Short mmCIF file of C-alpha atoms in Angstrom, two decimals:
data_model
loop_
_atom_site.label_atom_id
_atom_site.label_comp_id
_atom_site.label_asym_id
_atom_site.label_seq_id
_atom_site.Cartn_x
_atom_site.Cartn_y
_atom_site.Cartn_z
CA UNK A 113 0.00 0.00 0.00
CA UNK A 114 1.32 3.68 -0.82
CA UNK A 115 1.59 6.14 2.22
CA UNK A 116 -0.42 8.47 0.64
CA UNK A 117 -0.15 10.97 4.02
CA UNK A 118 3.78 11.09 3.46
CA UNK A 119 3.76 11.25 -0.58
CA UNK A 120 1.56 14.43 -0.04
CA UNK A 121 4.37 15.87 2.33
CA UNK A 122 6.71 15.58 -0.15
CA UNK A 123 4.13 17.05 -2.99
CA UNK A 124 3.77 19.69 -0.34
CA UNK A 125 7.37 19.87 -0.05
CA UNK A 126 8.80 20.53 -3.32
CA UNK A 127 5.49 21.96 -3.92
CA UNK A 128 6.01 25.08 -1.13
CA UNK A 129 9.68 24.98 -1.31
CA UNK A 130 9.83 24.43 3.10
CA UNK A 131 9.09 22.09 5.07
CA UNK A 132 7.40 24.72 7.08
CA UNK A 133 4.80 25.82 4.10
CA UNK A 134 4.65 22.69 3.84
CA UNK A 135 3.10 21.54 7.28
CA UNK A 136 0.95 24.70 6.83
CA UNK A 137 -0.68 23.68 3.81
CA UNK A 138 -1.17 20.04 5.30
CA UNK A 139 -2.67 21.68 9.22
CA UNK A 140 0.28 19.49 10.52
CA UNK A 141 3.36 20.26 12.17
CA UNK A 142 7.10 20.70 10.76
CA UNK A 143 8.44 18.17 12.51
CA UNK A 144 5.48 15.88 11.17
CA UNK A 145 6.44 16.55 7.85
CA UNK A 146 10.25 16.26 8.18
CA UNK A 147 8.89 12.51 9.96
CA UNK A 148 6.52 11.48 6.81
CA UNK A 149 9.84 12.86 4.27
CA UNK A 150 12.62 10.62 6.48
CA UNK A 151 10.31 7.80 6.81
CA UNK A 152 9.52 7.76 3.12
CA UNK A 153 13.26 8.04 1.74
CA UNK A 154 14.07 5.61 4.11
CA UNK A 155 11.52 2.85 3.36
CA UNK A 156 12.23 3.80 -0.60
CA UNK A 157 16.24 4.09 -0.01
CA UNK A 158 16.68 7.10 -2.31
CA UNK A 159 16.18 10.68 -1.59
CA UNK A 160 13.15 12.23 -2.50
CA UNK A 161 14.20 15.85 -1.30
CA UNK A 162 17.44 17.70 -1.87
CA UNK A 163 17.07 20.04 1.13
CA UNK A 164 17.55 23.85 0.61
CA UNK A 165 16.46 27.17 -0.31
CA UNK A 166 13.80 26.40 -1.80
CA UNK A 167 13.88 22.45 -1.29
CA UNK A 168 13.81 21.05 -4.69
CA UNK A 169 12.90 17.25 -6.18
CA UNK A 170 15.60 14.43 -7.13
CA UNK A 171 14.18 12.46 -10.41
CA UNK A 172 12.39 10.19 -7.76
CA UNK A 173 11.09 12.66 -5.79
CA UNK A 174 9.70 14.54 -9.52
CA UNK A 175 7.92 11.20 -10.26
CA UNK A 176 6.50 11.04 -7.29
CA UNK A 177 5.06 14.55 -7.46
CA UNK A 178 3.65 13.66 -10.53
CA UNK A 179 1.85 10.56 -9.22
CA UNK A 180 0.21 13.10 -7.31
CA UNK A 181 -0.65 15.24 -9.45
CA UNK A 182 -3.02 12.91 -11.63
CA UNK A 183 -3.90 11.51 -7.85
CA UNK A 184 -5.17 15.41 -6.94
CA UNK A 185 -7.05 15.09 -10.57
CA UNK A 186 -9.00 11.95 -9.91
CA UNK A 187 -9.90 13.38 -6.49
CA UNK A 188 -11.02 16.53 -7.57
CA UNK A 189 -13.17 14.77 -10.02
CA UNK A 190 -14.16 12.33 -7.98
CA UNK A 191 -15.43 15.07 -5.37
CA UNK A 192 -17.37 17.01 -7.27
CA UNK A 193 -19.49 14.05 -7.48
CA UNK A 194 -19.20 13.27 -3.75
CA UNK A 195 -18.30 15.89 -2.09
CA UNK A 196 -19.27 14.37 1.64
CA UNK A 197 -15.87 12.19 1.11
CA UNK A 198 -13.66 15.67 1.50
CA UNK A 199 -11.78 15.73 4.78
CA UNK A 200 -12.58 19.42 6.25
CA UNK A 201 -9.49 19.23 8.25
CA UNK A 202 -6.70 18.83 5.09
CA UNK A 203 -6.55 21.89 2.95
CA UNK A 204 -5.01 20.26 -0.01
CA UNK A 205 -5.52 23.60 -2.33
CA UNK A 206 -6.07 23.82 -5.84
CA UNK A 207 -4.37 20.48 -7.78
CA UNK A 208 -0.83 22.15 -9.52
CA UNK A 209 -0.50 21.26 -13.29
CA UNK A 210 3.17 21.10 -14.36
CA UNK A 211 4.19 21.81 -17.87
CA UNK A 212 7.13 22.89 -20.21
CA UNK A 213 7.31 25.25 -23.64
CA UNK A 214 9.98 26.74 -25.11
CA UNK A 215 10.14 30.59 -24.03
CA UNK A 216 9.30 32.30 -27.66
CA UNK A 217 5.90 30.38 -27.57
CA UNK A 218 5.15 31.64 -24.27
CA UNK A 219 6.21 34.93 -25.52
CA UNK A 220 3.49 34.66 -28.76
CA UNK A 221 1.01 31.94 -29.35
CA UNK A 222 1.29 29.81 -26.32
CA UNK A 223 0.14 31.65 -23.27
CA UNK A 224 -3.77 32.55 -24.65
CA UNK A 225 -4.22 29.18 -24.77
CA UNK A 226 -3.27 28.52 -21.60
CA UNK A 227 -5.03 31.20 -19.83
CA UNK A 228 -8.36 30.40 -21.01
CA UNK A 229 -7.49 26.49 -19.89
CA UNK A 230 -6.93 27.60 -16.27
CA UNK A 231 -9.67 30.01 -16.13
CA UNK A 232 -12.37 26.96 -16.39
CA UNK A 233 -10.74 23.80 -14.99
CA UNK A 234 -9.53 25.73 -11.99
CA UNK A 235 -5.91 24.37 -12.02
CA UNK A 236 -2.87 26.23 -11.16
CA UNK A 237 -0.61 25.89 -13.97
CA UNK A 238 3.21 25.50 -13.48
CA UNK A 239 5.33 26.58 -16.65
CA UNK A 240 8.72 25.70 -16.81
CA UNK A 241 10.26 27.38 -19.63
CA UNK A 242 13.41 25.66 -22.00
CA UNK A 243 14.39 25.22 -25.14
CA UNK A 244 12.08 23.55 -27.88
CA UNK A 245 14.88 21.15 -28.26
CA UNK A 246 15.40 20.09 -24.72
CA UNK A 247 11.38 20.32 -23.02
CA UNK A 248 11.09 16.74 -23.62
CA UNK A 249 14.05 16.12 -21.67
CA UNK A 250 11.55 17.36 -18.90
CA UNK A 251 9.12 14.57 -19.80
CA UNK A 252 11.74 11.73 -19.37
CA UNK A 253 12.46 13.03 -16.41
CA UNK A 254 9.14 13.15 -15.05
CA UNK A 255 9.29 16.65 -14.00
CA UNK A 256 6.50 17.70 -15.90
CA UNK A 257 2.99 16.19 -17.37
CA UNK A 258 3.49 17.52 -20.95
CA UNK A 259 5.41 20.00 -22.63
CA UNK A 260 5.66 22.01 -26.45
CA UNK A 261 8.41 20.33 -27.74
CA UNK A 262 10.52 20.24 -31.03
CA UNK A 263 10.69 16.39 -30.81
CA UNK A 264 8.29 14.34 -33.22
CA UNK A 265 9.05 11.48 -31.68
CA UNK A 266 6.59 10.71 -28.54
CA UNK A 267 8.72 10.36 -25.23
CA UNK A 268 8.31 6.88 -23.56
CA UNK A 269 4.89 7.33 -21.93
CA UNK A 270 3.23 10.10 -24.09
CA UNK A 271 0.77 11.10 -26.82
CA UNK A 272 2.47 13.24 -29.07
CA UNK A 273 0.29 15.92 -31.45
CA UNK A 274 1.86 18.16 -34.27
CA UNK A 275 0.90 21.66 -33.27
CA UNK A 276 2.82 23.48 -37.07
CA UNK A 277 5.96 25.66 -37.24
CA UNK A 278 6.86 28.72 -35.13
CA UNK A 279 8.16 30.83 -37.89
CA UNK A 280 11.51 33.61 -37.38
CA UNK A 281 12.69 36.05 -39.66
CA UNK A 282 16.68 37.34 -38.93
CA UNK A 283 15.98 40.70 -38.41
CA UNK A 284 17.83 44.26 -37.59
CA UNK A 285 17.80 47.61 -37.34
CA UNK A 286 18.34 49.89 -41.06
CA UNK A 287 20.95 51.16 -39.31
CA UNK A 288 22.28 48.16 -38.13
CA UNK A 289 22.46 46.61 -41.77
CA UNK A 290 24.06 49.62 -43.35
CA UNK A 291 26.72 49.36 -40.63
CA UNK A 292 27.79 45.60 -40.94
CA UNK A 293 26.09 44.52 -43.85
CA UNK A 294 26.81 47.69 -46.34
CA UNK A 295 27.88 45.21 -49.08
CA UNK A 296 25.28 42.67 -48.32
CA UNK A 297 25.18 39.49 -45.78
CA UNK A 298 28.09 37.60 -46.59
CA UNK A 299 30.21 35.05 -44.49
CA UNK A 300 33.03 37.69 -44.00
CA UNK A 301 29.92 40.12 -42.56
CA UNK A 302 28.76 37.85 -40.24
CA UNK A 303 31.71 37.23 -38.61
CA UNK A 304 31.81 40.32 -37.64
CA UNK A 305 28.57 41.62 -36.73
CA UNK A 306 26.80 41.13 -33.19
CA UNK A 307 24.34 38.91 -32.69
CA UNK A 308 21.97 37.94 -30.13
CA UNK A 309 21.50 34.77 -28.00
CA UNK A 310 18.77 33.55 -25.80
CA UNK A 311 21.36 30.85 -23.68
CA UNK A 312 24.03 28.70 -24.65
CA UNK A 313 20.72 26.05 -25.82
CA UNK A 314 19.81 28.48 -28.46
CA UNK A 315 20.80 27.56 -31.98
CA UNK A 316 18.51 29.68 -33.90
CA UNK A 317 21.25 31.66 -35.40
CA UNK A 318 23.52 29.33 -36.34
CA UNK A 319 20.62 27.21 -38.10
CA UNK A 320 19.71 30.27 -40.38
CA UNK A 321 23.17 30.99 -41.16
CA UNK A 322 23.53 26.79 -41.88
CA UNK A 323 20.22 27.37 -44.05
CA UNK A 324 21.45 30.35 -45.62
CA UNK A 325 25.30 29.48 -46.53
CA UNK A 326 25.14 25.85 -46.09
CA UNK A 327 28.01 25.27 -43.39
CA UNK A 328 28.33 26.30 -39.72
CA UNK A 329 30.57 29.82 -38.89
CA UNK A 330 31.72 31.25 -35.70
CA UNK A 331 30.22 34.89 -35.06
CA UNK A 332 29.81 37.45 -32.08
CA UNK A 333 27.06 37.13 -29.77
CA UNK A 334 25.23 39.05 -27.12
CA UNK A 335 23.25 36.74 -24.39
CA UNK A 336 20.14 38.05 -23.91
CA UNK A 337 17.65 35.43 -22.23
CA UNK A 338 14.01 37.18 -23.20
CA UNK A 339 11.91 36.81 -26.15
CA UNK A 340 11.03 40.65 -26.21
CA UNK A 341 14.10 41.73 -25.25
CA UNK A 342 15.40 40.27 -28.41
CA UNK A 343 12.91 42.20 -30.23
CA UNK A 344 14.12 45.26 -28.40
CA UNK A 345 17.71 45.08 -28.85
CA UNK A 346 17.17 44.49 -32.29
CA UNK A 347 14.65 47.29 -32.97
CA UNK A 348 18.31 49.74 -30.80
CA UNK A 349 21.05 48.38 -33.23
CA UNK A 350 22.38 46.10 -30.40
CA UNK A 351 22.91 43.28 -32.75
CA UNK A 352 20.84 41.10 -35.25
CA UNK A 353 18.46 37.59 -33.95
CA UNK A 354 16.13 35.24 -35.07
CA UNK A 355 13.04 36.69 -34.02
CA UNK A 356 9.28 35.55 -33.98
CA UNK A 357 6.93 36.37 -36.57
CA UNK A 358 4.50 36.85 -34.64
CA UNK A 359 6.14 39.84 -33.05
CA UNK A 360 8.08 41.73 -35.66
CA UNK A 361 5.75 41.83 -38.43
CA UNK A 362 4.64 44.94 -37.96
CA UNK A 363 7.49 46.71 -37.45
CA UNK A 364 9.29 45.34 -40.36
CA UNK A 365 6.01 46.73 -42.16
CA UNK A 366 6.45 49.80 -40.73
CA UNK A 367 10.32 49.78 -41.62
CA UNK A 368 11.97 50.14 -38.01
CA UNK A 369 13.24 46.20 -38.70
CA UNK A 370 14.46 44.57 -41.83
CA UNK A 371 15.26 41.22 -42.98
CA UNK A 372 18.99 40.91 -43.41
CA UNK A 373 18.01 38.49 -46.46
CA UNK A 374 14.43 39.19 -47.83
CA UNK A 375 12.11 36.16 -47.86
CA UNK A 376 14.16 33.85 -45.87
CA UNK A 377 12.56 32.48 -42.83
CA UNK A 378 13.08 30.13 -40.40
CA UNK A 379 10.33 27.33 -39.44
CA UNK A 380 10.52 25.57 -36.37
CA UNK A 381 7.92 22.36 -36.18
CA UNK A 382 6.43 22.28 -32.55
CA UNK A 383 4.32 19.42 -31.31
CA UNK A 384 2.84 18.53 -28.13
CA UNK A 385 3.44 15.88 -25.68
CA UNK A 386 1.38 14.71 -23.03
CA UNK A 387 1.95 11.90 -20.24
CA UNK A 388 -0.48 9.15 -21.22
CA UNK A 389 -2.26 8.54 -17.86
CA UNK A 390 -3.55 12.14 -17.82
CA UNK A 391 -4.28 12.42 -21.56
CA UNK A 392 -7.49 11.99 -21.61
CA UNK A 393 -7.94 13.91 -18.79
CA UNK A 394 -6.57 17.06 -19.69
CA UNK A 395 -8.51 16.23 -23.38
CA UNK A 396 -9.48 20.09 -23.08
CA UNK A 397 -6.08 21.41 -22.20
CA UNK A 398 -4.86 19.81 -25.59
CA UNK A 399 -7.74 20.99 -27.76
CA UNK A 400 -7.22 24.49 -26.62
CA UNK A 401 -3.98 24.17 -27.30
CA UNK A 402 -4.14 22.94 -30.68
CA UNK A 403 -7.09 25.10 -31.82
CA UNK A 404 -4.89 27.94 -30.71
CA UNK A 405 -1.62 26.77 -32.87
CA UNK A 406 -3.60 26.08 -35.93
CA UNK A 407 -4.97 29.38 -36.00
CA UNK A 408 -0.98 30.88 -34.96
CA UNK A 409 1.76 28.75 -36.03
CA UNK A 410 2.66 28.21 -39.58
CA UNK A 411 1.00 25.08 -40.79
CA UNK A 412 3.47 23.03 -42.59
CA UNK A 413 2.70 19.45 -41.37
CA UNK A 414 5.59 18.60 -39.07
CA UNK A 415 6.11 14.99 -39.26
CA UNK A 416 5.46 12.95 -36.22
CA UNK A 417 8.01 10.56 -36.14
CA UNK A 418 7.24 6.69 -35.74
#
């Protein structure tokens, strides 16, 4: 039998960040919780909890908080059908949803779909943000229950749905152009002019300049880790990026941004992956999802891979 009273203390755990929040979420005492944690990691012989500021979950202690989390679904489900089973003395608060997307679809498409999600079903949704390439990396590990992902390829576990292509155009400032590129983008040009960089995972860049000139090149780079202020450093001659469609097109209609090669953009397939168990489920999470991506992303049938 699972000791559901001590896998809720570590839910509460990781979940709070103390055990002190913890116990206060639960009506129990600290030292009640620290008791339920030991007890647990002992009788399992890993640890759950890396202890800090905030605690935070091993890979065991993730899985477990995901077990959980479909657990809080099927009770909240259940007790809105009978609600005389609720225990008036645990405040277990609102069931946490925990999912990953890359930070540009956050930054355009992703987050209206989302918001009207959490407005009706009452969760609280937790977004982790990372790259497109490395969200399902979150799956495997259990941290999260799905995630928009560049992967076609469903993660051990998990539905996967093609949601289309976030589309970027390499962008800059007139100025910007006529500074570096006065003779037009070349190799030699770009080896020499700034540009910018979400985080070392980002390899937007280099794939348009792969696309573009058909081999890899070094070139300068500013870190900057936040979709608009990409769009903003670009827009002040800071340096040129691979920016969303989504959230240049006007101002390259209006002239204050530029393509540093006309007509050559850069489409990024997305799809979405969802833990099995909880598919169903959260049937209405994906659907708003999707219904929002086919009306945003580019639609150019991303291949789920077998």
């Amino acid at each position: 039998m699972l000791d559901y009273p001590a896998l809720r203390a570590v839910a509460a755990v990781i979940e709070t960040g103390s055990f002190e929040k913890a116990a206060a979420r639960l009506n129990v005492t600290p030292s009640a919780i620290s008791q339920r944690v030991k007890q647990l990691e002992e009788r399992m012989g890993v640890v759950l909890v890396v202890r800090g500021t905030p605690c935070r979950a091993t890979e065991k202690g993730e899985w477990l908080c995901r077990h959980m989390e479909h657990v809080g679904m099927l009770e909240a489900e259940l007790l809105t059908h009978l609600p005389a089973l609720a225990d008036e003395n645990e405040d277990k608060g609102p069931v946490a949803l925990h999912i990953a997307a890359n930070a540009d679809s956050l930054g355009t498409w992703f987050l209206p779909a989302i918001a009207d999600y959490a407005k009706a079903s009452g969760f609280m949704l937790h977004v982790a943000v990372d790259d497109q390439d490395h969200t399902a990396e979150w799956l495997r590990q259990g941290r999260v229950t799905a995630a928009v992902t560049s992967l076609g390829k469903a993660v051990q576990g998990c539905r996967v749905t093609a949601l289309g292509a976030l589309r970027y155009h390499a962008t800059a400032s007139p100025e910007f152009v006529q500074r570096f590129f006065p003779e037009g983008v070349t190799p030699e040009a770009l080896a020499s002019a700034p540009s910018l960089t979400f985080n070392q995972k980002d390899q937007l860049q280099a794939e348009w300049i792969k696309q573009q000139f058909g081999q890899a090149m070094r070139h300068p780079s500013h870190w900057l880790p936040s979709t608009q202020a990409f769009v903003d450093a670009s827009l002040m001659g800071m340096g040129w990026g691979m920016n969303p469609a989504m959230l240049v097109r006007e101002h390259i209609k209006a002239g204050r941004l530029v393509e540093l090669i006309p007509k050559t953009p850069l489409d990024i397939p997305l799809f979405w992956q969802i833990n099995r168990l909880t598919a169903d489920r959260l049937s209405p999470l994906t659907r708003q999802i999707t219904e929002t991506a086919r009306r945003e992303l580019v639609q150019s049938s991303p291949k789920i891979q077998p």
